[in-house]
XYZ file of C-alpha atoms in Angstrom:
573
model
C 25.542 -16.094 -29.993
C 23.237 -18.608 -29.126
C 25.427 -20.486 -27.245
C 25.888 -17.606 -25.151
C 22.165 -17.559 -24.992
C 21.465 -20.413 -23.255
C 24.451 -19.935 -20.933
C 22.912 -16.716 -19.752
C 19.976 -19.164 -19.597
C 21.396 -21.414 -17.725
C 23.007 -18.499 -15.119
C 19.038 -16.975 -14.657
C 17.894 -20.994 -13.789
C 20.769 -21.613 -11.350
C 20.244 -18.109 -9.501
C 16.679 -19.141 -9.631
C 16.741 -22.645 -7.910
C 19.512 -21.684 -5.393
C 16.192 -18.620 -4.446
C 13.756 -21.026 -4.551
C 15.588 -24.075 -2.327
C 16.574 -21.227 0.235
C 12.811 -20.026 0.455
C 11.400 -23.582 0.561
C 13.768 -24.107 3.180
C 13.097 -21.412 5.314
C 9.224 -21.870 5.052
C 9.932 -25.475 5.890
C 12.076 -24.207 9.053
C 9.561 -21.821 9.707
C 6.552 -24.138 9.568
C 8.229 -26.841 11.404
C 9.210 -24.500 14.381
C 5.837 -22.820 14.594
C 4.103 -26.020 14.571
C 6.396 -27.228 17.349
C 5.422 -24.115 19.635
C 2.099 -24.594 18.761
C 2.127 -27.704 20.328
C 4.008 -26.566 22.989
C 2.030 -23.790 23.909
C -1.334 -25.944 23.389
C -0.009 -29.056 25.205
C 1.210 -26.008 28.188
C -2.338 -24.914 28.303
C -3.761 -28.411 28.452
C -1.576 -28.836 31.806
C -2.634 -25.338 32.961
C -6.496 -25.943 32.457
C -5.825 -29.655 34.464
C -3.984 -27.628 37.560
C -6.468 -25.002 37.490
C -9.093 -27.523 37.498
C -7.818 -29.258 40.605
C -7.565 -25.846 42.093
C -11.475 -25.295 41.594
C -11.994 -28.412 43.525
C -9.876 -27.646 46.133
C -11.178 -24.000 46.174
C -14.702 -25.480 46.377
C -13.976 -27.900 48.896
C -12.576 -25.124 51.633
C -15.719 -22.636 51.025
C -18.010 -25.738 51.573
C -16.317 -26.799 54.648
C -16.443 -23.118 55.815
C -20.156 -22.721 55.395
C -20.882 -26.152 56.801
C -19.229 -25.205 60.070
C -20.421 -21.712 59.803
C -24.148 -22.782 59.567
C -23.665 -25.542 61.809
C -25.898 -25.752 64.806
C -23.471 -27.390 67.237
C -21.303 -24.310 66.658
C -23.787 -21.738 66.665
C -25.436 -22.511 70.448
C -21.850 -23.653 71.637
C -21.471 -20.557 73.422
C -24.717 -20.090 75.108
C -24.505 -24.350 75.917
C -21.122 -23.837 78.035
C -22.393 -21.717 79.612
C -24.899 -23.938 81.010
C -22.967 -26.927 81.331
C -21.016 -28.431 83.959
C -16.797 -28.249 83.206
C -17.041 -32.393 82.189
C -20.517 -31.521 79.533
C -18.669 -28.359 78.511
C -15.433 -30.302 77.220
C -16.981 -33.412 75.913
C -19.028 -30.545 73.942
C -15.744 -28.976 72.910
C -13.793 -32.101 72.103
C -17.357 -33.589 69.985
C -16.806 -29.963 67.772
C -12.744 -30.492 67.453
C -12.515 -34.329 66.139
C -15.654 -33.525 63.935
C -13.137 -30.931 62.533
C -10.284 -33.336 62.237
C -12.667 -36.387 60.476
C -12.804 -33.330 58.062
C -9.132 -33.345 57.394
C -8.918 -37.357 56.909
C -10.950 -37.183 53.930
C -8.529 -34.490 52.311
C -5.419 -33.758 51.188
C -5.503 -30.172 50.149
C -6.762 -28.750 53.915
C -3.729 -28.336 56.250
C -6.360 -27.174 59.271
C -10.117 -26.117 60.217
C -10.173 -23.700 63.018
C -13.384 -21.527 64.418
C -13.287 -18.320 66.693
C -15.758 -17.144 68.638
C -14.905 -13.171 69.004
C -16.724 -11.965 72.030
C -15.313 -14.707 74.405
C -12.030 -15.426 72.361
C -12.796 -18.658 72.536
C -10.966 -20.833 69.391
C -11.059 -24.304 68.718
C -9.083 -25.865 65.974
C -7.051 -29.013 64.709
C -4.404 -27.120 65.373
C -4.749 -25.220 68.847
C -1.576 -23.541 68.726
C -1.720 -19.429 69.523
C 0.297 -18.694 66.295
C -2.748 -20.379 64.476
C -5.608 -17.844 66.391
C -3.947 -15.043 64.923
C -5.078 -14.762 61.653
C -8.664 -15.538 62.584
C -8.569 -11.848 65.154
C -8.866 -9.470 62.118
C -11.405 -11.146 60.257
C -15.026 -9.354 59.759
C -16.291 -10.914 56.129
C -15.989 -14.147 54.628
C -13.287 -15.123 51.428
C -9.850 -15.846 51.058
C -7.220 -14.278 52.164
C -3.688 -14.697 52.254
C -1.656 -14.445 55.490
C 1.603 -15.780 56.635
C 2.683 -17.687 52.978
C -0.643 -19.320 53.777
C -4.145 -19.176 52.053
C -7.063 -19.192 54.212
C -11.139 -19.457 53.491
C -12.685 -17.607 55.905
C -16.580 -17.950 56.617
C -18.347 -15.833 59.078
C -21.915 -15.969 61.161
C -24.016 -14.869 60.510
C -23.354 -16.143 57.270
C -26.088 -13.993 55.899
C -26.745 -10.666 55.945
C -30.135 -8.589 55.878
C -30.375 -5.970 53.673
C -29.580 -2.315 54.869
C -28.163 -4.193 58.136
C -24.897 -5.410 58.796
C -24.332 -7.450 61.973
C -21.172 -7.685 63.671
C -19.739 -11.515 63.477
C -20.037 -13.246 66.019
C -17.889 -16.365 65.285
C -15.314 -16.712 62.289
C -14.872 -20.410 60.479
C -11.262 -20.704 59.112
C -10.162 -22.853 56.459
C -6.345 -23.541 55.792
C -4.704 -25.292 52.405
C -1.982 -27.380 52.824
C 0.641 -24.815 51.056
C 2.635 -27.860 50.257
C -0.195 -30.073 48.706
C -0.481 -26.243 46.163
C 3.102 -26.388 45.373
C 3.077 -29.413 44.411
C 0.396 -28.742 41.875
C 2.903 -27.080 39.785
C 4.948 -29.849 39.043
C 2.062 -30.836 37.133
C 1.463 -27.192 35.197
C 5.077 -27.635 33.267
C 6.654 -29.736 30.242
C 10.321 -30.765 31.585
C 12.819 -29.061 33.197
C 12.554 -26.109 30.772
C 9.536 -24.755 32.305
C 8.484 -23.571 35.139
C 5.288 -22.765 37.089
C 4.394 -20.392 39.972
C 1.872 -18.200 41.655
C 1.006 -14.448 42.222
C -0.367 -12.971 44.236
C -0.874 -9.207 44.719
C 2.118 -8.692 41.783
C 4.426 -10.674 44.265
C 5.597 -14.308 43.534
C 3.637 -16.255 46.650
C 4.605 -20.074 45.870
C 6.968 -21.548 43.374
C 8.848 -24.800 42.326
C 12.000 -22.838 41.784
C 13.416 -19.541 41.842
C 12.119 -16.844 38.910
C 14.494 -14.416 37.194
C 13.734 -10.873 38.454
C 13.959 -9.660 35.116
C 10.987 -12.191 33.631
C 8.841 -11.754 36.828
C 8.817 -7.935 36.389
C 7.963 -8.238 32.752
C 5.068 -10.951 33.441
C 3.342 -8.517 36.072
C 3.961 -5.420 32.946
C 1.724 -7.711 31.032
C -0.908 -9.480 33.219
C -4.339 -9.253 32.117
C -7.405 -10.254 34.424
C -9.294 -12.508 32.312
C -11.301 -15.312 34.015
C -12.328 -17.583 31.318
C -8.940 -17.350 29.027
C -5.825 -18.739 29.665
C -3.276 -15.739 27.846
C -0.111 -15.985 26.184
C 2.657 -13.656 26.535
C 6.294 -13.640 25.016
C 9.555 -12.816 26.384
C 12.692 -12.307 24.385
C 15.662 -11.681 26.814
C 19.656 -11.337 24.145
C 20.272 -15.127 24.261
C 16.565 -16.869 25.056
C 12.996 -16.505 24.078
C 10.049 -17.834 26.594
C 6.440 -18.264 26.030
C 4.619 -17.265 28.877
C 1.154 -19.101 29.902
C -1.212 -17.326 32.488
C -4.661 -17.892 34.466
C -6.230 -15.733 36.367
C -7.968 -17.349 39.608
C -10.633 -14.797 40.773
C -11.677 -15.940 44.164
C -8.053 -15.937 45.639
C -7.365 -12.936 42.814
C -4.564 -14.896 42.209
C -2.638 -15.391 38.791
C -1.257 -19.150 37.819
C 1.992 -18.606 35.375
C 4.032 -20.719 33.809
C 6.793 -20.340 31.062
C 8.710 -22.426 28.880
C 12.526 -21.465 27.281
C 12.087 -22.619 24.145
C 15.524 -22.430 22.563
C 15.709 -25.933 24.059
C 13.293 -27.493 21.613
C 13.939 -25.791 18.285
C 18.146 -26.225 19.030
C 18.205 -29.468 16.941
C 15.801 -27.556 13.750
C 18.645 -24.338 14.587
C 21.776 -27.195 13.937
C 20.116 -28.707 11.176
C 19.516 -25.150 9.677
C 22.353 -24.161 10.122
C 24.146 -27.425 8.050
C 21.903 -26.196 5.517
C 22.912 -22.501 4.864
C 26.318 -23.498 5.123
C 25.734 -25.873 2.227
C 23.909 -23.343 0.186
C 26.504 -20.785 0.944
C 28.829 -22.664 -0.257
C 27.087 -23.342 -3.802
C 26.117 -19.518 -3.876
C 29.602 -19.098 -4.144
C 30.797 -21.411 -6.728
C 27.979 -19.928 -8.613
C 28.907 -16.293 -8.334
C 32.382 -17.468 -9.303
C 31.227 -18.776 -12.630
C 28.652 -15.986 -12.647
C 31.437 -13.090 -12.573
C 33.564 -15.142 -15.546
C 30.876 -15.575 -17.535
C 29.913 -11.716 -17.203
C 33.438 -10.439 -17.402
C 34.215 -12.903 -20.697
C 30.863 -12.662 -22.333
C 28.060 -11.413 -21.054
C 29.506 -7.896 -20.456
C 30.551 -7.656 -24.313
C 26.902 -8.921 -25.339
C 25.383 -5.583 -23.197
C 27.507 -3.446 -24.329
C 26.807 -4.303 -27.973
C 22.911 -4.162 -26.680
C 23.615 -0.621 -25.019
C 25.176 0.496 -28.385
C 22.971 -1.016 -30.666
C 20.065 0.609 -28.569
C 21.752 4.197 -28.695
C 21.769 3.237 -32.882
C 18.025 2.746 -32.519
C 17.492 6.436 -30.174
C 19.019 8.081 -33.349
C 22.841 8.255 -31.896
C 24.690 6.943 -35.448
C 28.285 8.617 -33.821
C 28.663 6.341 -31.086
C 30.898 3.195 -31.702
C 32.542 0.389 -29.653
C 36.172 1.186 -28.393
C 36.298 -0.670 -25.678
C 36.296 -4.454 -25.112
C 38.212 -5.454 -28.322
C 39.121 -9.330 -27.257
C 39.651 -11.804 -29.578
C 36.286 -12.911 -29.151
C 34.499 -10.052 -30.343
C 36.961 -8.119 -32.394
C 35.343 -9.040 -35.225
C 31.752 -8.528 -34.384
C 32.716 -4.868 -32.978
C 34.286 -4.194 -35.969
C 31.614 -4.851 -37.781
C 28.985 -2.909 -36.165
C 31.291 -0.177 -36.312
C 31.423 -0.153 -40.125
C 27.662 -0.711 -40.049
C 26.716 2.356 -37.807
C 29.166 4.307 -40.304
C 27.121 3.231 -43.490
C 23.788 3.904 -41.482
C 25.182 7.139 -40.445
C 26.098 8.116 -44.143
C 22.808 6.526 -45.585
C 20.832 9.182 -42.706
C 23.051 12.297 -43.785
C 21.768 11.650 -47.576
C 18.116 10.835 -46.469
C 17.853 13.841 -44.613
C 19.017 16.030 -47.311
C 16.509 14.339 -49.839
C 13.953 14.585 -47.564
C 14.077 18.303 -46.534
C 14.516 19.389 -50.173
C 11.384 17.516 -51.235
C 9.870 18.917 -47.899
C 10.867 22.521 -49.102
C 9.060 22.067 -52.427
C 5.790 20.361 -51.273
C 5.769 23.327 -48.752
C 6.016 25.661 -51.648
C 3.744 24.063 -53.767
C 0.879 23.985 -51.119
C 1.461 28.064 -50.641
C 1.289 28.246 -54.276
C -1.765 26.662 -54.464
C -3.131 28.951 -51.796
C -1.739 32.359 -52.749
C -2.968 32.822 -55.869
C -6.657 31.341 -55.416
C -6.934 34.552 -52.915
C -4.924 37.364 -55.013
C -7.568 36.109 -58.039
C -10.666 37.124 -56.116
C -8.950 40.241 -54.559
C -7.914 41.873 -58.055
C -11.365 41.159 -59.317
C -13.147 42.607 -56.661
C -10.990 46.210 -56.922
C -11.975 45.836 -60.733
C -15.428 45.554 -60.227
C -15.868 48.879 -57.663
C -13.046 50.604 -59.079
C -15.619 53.002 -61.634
C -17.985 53.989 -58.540
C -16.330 53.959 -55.354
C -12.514 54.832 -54.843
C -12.901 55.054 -51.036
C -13.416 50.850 -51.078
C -10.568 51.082 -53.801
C -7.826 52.588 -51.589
C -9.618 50.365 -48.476
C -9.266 47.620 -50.106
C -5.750 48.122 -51.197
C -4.532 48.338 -47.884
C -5.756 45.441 -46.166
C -4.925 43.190 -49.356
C -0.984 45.139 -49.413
C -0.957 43.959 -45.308
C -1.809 40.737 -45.971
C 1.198 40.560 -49.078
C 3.363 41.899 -46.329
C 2.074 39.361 -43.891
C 3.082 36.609 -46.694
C 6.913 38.449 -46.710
C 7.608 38.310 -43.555
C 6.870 34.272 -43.504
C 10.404 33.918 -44.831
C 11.852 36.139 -41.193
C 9.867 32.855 -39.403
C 7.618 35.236 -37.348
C 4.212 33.868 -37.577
C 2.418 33.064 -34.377
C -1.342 32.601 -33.597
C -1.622 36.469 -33.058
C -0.337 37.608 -36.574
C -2.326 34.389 -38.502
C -5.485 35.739 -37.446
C -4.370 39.408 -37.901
C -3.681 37.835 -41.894
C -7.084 36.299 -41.276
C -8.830 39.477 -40.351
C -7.313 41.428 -43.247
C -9.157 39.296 -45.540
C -12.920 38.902 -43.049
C -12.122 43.008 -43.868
C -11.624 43.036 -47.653
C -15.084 40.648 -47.483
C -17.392 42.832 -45.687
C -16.165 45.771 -47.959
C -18.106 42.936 -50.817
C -21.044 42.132 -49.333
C -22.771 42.890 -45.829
C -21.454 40.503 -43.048
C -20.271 40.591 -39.718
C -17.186 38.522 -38.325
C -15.718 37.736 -34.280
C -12.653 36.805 -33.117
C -12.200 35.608 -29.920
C -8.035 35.145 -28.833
C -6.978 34.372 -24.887
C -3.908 37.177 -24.414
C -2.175 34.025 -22.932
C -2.235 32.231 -26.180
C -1.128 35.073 -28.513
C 2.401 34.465 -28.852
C 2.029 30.774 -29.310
C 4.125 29.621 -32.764
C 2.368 28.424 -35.475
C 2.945 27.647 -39.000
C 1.113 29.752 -41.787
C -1.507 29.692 -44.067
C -3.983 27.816 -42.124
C -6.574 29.926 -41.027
C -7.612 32.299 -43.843
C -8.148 29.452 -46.099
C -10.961 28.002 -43.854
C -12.413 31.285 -43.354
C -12.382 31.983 -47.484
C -14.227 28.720 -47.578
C -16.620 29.522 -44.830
C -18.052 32.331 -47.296
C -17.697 30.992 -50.244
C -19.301 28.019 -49.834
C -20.980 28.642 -46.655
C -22.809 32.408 -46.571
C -22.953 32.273 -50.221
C -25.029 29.671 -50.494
C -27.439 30.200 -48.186
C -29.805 33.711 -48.180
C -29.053 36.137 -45.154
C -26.087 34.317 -44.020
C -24.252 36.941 -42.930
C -21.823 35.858 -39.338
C -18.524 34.064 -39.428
C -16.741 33.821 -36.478
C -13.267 32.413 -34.820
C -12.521 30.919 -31.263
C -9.643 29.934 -30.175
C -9.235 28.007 -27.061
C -5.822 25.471 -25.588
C -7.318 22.461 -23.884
C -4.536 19.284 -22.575
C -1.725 20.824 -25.269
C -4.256 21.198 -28.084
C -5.032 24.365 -29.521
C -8.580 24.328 -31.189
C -9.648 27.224 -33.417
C -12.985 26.797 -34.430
C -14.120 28.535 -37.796
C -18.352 28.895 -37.809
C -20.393 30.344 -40.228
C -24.587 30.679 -40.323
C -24.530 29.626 -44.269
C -26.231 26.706 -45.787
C -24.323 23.789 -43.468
C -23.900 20.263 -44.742
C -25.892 16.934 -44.280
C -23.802 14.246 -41.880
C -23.718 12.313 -44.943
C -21.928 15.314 -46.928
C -19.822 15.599 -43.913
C -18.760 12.509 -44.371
C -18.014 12.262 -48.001
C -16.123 15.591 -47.514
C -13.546 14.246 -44.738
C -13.420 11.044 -46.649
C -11.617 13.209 -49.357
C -9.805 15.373 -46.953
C -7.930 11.985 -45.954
C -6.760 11.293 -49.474
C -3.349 10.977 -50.004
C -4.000 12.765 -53.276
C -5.407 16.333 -54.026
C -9.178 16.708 -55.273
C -9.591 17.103 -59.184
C -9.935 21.056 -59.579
C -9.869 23.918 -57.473
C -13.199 22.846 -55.089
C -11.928 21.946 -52.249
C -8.549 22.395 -52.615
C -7.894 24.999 -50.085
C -9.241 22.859 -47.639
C -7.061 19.268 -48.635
C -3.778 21.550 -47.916
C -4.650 22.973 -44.779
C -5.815 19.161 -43.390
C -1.904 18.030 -45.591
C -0.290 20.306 -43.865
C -1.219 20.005 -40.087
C -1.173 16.473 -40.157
C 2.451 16.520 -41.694
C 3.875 19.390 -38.955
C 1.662 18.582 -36.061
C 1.276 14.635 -36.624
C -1.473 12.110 -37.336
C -3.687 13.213 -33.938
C -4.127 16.844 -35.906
C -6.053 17.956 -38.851
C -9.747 19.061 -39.796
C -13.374 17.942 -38.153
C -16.674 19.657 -39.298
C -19.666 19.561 -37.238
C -23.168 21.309 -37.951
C -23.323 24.653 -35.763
C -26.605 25.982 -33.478
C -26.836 28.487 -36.329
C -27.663 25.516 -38.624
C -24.512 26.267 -40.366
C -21.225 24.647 -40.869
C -18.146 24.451 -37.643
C -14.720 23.813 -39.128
C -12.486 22.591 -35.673
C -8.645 23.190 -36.515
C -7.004 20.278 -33.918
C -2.992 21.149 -32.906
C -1.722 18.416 -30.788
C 1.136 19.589 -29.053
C 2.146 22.810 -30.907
C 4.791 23.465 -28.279
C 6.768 20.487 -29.245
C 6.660 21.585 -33.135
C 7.815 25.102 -32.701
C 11.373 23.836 -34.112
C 9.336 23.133 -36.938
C 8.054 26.483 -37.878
C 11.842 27.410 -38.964
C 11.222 25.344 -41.976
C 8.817 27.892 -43.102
């Protein structure tokens, strides 16, 4: 059996590390991947923040170069200075304005062309004088960037400034052109290798890139675009065989959106192989290990539950069931003999039980006894002592005491409930107030009348509430009963206005109801039997409590845990 032990042992360990190597592994796997997209994506954003750098330059560059042209003198009075000049002044004037404008372009890479257009007299000079390069320059009334033709142009405009409340017509436009080129070739330096790419766009179209752009991706990009100046964003795309990280920046001034993304099923193929190796390995071993798993389980360990299962159903108080099934040599002889034991248990219960309800029976009988005859005493010599002067309290008394003798036949027909107990109780509060003057309440719910309840519980209190209670004490006169169901506990509470008793008497009193054995003599007898008795029906939880009442007197609480539950227990009775 121990052997067996530590093979079962053994199985729980190897299940174990074969869990614990798979989740180290895939929280290696895990780590190792995210930290190589991390990288990724931050070494990706490092590039971005470079390109978008060099944009700002270039960006800067073209809107100085407009407003130095556009707040130039030379260009402002040009107009009204031809006009004035001879045709030779007038050209050496124009050609002074156009090679200032191309020593512009020698000191830069990023401007493809300077042009300037005077509106009224549709006069334009430019490094390149072409009429396809006047065109864009027509439309213009404001300065910024705009794109037209594939081409991004910086346009400044004079008056450059504007008074408040007044806008003035322009009067000559200054046109900067990038080199669209020189931009593209920025993005070669926004991506990692040849799994990423880089482009731009521009009004949700793709304006320049360094090669084509699924359809699919560029759609989903634009879905997710956010206009954030000072961030750069990250977006993901999962398409049924790749997975991209997408990188944007938003360029405000040409409202223009910098993207790049990266496949990265590229870099994390060799940790995917390598995983892959892996699982197959621990596959493998999962396998061999369910394999000596299931013929360990089918040999042994399913024998040593099913001897577990029985010997549990032995413990639940099921001394019929036995093992059948199973018999292999290996445990022929240990089924065998639990099946003799659970036979020998089974006989030992049968005689217990019988021993135990017949000395049940005549403890029972012995506490009635006890009772009974302590109340018929007091009942005969009370009709004795007003039989000579009043017959009327005679033939009164007779009755109630011949109900409560039929009360005590009809325990054997097992028909007591709360309803009749206090009825029995009543009977004798009756027989007391035909004695002496006193008054008595009894307060029953309807809902809790039928509830079962064994007998002789009540009236034995209530005998002891005026005995020792209004007895002792001058004027008592009040006993009462309430009876109340609170969480499956019925509490009848007995109270009387007699003489009470000290916390200290208290005490000393429950000290003796918990006795195992019955007081010396008849005081307190009554009592004892009625804490015995609930205790043994209801369980430990139920019995007597006394407290001192607002009346000064004495409160006998009657606790019944669960009575519901012990209702199969009233047959007894």
């Amino acid at each position: 059996m121990i052997r067996k032990m530590y093979m079962k042992r053994f199985i729980y360990f190897f299940v174990f590390f074969l869990l614990l190597t798979l989740s180290l592994f895939f929280v290696m796997n895990r780590l190792s991947s995210k930290t190589l997209e991390e990288n990724l994506i931050v070494a990706s954003k490092n590039q971005l923040d470079y390109v978008k750098g060099i944009l700002d330059g270039i960006m800067y560059e073209a809107n100085m170069y407009g407003v130095q042209f556009a707040a130039d003198s030379d260009v402002r009075f040009y107009q009204s200075q031809v006009i004035e000049l001879s045709n030779y002044d007038s050209q050496m004037k124009k050609n002074d304005i156009v090679d200032r404008l191309r020593q512009t372009l020698l000191s830069s890479r990023s401007i493809e062309s300077i042009g300037i257009y005077w509106k009224s007299e549709e006069t334009f000079l430019s490094t390149n004088n072409t009429l396809e390069a006047r065109l864009p320059f027509k439309d213009v009334d404001q300065r910024g960037w705009q794109i037209v033709d594939d081409s991004l142009y910086y346009f400044a405009v004079y008056p450059y400034i504007q008074k408040p409340g007044k806008i003035e017509p322009a009067q000559y436009v200054v046109g900067v052109k990038l080199n669209t080129e020189y931009l593209k070739s920025l993005l070669k330096k926004a991506v990692n290798n040849d799994s990423s790419n880089a482009f731009f766009l521009f009004n949700d179209q793709q304006l320049w890139s360094q090669s084509e752009v699924d359809n699919d991706l560029l759609k989903a990009v634009t879905n997710m675009l956010a206009p954030q100046t000072e961030a750069t964003l990250k977006y993901d795309y999962h398409t049924n065989s790749d997975d991209y990280y997408v990188l944007s920046r938003y360029i405000e001034p040409i409202d223009t959106y910098l993207i790049t993304y990266t496949r990265t099923n590229d870099f994390l193929q060799p940790l995917d192989r390598s995983r892959k190796v892996f699982l197959v390995s621990i596959l493998a071993v999962l396998t061999l290990g369910l394999i000596v798993i299931f013929t360990f389980y089918r040999n042994y360990y399913r024998n040593i539950r099913l001897l577990e299962k029985k010997f549990l159903q032995v413990e639940q108080g099921n001394h019929n069931t036995r093992i059948t099934e199973n018999t292999d040599k290996e445990f022929y002889s240990l089924f065998r003999s639990f099946n003799h034991m659970v036979a020998e248990i089974q006989d030992l219960f049968v005689s217990l039980k019988t021993e135990t309800e017949l000395r049940r029976s005549a403890e029972l009988q012995q506490l009635q006894a006890q009772i009974n005859p302590h109340f018929l005493y007091n009942s005969l010599f009370f009709i004795m002592s007003v039989a000579q002067f009043s017959p009327d309290a005679v033939m009164r008394m007779s009755k109630h005491l011949a109900e409560y003798y039929r009360y005590l036949t009809k325990l054997d027909r097992h028909e007591v409930t709360l309803e009749s107990e206090l009825q029995f109780a009543e009977h004798f509060l009756i027989i007391m107030t035909l004695s002496k003057k006193m008054e008595y309440n009894i307060d029953l719910p309807p809902e809790l009348a039928s509830l079962p309840l064994m007998p002789l519980i009540i009236q034995p209190v209530v005998e002891n509430a005026i005995q020792h209670g209004i007895e002792g004490q001058q004027g008592a006169h009040r006993v009462t009963i309430d009876v109340k169901l609170e969480e499956d506990v019925i509490k009848i509470r007995v109270s009387d206005d007699g003489k009470g008793l000290t916390m200290d008497e208290i005490r000393i009193l429950e000290a003796r109801l918990e006795s195992s054995a019955s007081p010396e003599g008849t005081r307190g007898v009554g009592l004892w039997n009625v804490n015995q008795r609930l205790k043994n029906t209801y369980g430990e939880l139920s019995g007597l409590q006394f407290s001192t009442n607002e009346w000064g007197g004495l409160s006998v609480l009657l606790l019944i845990h669960n009575p519901a539950e012990k209702g199969e227990i009233l047959c007894d009775y």
